[in-house]
Short mmCIF file of C-alpha atoms and ligand atoms in Angstrom, two decimals:
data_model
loop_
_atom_site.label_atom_id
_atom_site.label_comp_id
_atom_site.label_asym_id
_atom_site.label_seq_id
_atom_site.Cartn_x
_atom_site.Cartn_y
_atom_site.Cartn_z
CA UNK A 1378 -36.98 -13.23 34.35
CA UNK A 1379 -38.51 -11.31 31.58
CA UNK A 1380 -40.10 -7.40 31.78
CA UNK A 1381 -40.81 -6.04 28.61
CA UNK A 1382 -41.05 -2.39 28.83
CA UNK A 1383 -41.16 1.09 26.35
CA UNK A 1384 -37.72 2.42 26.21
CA UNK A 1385 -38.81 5.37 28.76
CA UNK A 1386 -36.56 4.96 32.04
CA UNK A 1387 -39.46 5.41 34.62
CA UNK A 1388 -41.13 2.63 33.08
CA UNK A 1389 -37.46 0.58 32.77
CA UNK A 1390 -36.85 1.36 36.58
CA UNK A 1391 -40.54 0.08 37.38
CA UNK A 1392 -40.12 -3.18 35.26
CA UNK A 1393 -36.40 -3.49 37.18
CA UNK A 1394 -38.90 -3.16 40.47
CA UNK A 1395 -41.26 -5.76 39.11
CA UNK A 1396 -38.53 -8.03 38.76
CA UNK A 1397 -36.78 -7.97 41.94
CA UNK A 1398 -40.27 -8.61 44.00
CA UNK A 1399 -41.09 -11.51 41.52
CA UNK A 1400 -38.00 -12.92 41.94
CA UNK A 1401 -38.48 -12.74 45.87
CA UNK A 1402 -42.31 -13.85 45.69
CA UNK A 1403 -41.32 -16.93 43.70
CA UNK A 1404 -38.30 -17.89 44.57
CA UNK A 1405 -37.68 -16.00 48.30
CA UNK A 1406 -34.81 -14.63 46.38
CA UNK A 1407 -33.16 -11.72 47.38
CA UNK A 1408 -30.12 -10.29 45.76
CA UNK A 1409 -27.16 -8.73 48.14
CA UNK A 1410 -26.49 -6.39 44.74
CA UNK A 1411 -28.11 -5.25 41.36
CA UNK A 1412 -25.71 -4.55 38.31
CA UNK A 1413 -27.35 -2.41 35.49
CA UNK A 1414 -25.97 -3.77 31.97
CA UNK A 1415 -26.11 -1.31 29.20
CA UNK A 1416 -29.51 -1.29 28.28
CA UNK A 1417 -30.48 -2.47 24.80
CA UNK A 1418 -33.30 -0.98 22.74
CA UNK A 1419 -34.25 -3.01 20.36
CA UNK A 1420 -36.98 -1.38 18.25
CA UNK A 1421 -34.39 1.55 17.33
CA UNK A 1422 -31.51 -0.67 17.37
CA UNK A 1423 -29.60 1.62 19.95
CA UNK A 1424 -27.64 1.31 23.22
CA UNK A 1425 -29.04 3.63 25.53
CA UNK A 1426 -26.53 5.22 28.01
CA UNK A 1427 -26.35 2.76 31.15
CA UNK A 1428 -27.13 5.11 34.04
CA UNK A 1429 -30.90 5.08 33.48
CA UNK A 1430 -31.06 3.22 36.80
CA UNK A 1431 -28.90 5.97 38.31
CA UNK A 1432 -31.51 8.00 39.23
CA UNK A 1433 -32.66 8.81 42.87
CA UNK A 1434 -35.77 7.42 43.39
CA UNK A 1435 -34.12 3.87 42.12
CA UNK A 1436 -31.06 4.35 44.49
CA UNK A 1437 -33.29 5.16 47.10
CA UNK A 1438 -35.25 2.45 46.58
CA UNK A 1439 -32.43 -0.11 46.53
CA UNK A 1440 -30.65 0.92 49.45
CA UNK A 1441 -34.17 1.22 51.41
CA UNK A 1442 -34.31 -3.03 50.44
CA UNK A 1443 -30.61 -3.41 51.50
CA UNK A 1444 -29.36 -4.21 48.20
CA UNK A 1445 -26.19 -2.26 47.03
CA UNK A 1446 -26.60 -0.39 43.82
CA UNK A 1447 -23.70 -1.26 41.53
CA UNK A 1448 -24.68 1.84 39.32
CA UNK A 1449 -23.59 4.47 37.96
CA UNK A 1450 -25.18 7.28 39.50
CA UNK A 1451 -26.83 10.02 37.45
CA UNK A 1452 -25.23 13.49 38.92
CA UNK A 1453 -25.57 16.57 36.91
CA UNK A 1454 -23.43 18.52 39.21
CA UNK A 1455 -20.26 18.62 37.41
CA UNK A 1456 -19.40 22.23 36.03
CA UNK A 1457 -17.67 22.54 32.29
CA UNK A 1458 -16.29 25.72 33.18
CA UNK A 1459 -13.96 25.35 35.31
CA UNK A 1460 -15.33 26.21 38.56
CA UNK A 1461 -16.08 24.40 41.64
CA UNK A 1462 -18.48 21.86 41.64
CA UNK A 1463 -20.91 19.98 44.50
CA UNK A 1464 -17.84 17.53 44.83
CA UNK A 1465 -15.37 20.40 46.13
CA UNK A 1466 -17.62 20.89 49.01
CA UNK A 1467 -17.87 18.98 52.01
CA UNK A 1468 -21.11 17.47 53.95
CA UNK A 1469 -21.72 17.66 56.90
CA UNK A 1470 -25.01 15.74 57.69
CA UNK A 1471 -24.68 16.35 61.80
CA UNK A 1472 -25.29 19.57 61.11
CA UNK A 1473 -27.01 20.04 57.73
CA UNK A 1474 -25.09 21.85 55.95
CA UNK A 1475 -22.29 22.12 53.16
CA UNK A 1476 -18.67 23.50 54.26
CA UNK A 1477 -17.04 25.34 51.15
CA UNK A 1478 -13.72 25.34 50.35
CA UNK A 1479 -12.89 28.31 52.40
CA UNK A 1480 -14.17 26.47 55.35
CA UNK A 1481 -17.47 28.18 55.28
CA UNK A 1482 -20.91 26.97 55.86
CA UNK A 1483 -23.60 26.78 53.30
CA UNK A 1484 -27.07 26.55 55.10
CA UNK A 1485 -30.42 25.65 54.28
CA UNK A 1486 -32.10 27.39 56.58
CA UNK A 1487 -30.52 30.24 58.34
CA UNK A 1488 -32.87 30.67 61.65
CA UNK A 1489 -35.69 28.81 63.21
CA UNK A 1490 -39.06 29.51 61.80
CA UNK A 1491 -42.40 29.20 63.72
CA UNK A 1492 -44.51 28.00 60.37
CA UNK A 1493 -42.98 24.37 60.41
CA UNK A 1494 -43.96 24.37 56.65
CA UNK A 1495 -41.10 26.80 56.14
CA UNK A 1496 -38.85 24.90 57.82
CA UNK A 1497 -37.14 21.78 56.88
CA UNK A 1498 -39.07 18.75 55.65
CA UNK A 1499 -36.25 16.48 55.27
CA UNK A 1500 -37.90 15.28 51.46
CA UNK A 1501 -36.80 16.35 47.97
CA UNK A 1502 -34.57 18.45 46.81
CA UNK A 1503 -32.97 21.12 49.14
CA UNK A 1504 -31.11 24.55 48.27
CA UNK A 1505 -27.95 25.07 50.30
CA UNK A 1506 -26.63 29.00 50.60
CA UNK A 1507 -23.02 30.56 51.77
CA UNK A 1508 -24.00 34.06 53.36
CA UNK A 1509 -23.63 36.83 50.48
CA UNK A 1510 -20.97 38.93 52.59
CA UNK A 1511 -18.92 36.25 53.14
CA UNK A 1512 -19.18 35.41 49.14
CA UNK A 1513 -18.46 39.01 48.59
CA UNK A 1514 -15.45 39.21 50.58
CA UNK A 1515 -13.71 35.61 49.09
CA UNK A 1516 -10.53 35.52 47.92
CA UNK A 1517 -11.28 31.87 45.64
CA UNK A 1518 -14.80 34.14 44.47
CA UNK A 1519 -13.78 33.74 40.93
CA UNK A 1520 -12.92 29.88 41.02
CA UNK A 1521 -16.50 29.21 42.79
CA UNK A 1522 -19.30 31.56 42.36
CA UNK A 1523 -17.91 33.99 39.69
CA UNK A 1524 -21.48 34.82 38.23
CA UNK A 1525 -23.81 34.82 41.60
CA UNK A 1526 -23.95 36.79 44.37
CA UNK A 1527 -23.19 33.62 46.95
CA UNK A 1528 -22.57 30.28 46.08
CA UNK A 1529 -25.73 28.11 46.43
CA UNK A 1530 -25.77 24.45 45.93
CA UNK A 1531 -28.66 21.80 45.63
CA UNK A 1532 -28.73 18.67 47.54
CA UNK A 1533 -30.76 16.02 45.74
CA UNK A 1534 -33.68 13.84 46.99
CA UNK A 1535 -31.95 10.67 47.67
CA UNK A 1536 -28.83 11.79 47.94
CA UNK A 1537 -27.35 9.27 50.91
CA UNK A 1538 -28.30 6.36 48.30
CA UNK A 1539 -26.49 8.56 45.92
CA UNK A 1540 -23.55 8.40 47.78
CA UNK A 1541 -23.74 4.92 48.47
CA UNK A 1542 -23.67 3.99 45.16
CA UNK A 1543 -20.82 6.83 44.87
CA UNK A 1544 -18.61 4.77 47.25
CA UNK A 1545 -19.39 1.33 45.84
CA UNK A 1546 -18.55 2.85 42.42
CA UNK A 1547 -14.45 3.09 43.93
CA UNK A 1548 -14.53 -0.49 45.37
CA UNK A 1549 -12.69 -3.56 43.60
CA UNK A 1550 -15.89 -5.45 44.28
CA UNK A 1551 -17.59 -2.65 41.95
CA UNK A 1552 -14.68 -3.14 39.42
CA UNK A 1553 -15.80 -6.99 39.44
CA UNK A 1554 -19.66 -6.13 38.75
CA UNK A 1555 -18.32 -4.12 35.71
CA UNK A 1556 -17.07 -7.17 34.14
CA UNK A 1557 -19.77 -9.38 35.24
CA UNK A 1558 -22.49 -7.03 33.66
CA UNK A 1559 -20.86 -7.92 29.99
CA UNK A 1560 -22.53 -11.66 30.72
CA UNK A 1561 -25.72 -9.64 30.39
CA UNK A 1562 -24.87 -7.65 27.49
CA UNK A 1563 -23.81 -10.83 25.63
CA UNK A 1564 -26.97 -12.26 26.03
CA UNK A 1565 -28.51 -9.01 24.57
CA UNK A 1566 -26.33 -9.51 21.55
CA UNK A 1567 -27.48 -12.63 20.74
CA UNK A 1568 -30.86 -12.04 20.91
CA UNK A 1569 -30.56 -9.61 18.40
CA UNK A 1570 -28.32 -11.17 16.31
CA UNK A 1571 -29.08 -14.87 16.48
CA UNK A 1572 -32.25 -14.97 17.54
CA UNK A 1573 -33.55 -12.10 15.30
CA UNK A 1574 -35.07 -9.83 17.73
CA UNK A 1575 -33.45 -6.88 16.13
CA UNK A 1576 -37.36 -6.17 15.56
CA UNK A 1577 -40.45 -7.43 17.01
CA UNK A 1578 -43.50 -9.19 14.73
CA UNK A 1579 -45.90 -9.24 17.56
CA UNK A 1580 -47.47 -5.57 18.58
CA UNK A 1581 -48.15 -4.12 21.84
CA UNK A 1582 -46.50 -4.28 25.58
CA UNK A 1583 -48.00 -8.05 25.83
CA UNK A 1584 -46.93 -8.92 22.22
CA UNK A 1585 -43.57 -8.09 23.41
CA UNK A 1586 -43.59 -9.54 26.52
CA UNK A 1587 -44.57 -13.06 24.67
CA UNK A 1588 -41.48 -12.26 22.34
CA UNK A 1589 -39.01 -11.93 24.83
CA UNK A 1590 -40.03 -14.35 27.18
CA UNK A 1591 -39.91 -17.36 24.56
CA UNK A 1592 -36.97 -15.89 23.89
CA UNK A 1593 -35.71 -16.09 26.91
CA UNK A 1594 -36.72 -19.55 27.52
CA UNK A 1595 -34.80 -20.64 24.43
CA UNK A 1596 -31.48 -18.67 25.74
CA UNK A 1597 -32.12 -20.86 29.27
CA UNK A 1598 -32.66 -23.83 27.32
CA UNK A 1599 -29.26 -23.46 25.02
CA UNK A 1600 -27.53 -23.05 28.29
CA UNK A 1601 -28.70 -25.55 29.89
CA UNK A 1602 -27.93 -28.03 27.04
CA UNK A 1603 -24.62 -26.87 27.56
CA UNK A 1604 -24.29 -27.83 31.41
CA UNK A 1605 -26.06 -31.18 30.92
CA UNK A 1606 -25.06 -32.29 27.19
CA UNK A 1607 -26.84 -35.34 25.93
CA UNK A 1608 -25.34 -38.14 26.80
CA UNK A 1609 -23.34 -39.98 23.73
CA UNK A 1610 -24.63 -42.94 22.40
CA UNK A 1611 -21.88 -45.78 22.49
CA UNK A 1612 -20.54 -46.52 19.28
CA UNK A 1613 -21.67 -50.20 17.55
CA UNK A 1614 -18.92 -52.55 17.10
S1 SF4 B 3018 -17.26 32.15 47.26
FE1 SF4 B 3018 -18.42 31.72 49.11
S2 SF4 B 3018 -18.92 29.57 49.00
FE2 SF4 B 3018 -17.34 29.94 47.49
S3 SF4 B 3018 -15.43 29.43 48.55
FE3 SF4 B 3018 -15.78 31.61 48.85
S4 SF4 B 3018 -16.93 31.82 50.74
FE4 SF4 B 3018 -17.02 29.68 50.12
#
């Protein structure tokens, strides 16, 4: 299958989309798992970093259609200077909340409100705070919140696909997808460098779209020459 797209990632995720319901409108296919190869921009000649499908929404997505991300997930959450980060803490989804290393709880929501638009909406992103006394009054202050008041951590929309694709990331299966996914990127190499589509002649989404897809049809064609060669002619006496 063939999606041309700009080199934007909302527009790569949508084309990744587009091809997954083709692929089950045509062919009833539907794929147990989806490994993102390093993504290849052509125009630019550059490899962009391969967790543009790591984002929420696509994780979400995914694990919404029951088919396990093999992705590396996009998480902005690690801290360069030393202190804790979201990993360090513990969730606790019975009871919504985050326990700190200390063993203490950081809360969304700290009492019931009668305005259920204050409350909890269960959708996007959601702020998690420790109490400020308790903060105050840590021993391990310095090595968590050493600059705040409390210690307040974000949960992101998404985040149960997140961690799905978290836990998949430590599996051998995972460690298998990894080397599968270079099959892909060899294919991207050759386009470029055999088939010359280090640039594109024809302009516009549908010029490129034409591009790749005879492209594409010559890559199928090569291998399939190679599974069924020709068969020889005998030789004459
Ligand atoms: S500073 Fe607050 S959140 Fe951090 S470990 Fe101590 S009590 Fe927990």
């Amino acid at each position: 299958g063939v999606e041309a797209t700009r080199s934007i990632r909302q527009a790569e995720v949508g084309a990744t989309r587009t091809m997954l319901e083709k692929a089950k409108d045509r062919f009833d296919l539907h794929p147990e798992r989806l490994i993102a190869p390093l993504i290849d921009c052509f125009a630019i000649n550059c490899r962009a970093a391969d967790t543009a499908y790591g984002s929420g929404p696509m994780l979400g997505w995914l694990v919404d259609r029951k088919i396990a991300p093999h992705i590396p997930v996009i998480d902005k959450s690690d801290r360069q200077d030393g202190t804790w980060s979201r990993d360090d803490f513990e969730w606790d989804a019975d009871n919504d909340q985050f326990i700190c290393p200390e063993g203490h709880a950081l809360k969304q929501f700290r009492r019931n409100y009668s305005d259920p638009n204050r409350g909890q909406t269960g959708k996007g992103r959601a702020k998690y705070r420790a109490l400020k006394l308790t903060c105050q009054a840590c021993p391990s202050k310095q090595q968590c919140c050493p600059n705040a008041e409390a210690r307040t951590i974000t949960r992101e929309e998404h985040e149960d696909a997140r961690q799905v694709a978290r836990d998949i990331a430590k599996t051998k299966q995972y460690e298998t997808s990894m080397k599968l996914r270079k099959k892909v990127e060899m294919l991207f190499a050759h386009l470029k460098r055999i088939l010359g589509l280090r640039r594109l002649r024809l302009r516009g989404p549908n010029g490129a779209n034409d591009e790749f897809l005879l492209a594409a049809t010559a890559q199928n064609l090569r291998k399939l020459a190679k599974v069924f060669p020709a068969p020889q002619k005998p030789q004459s006496a």
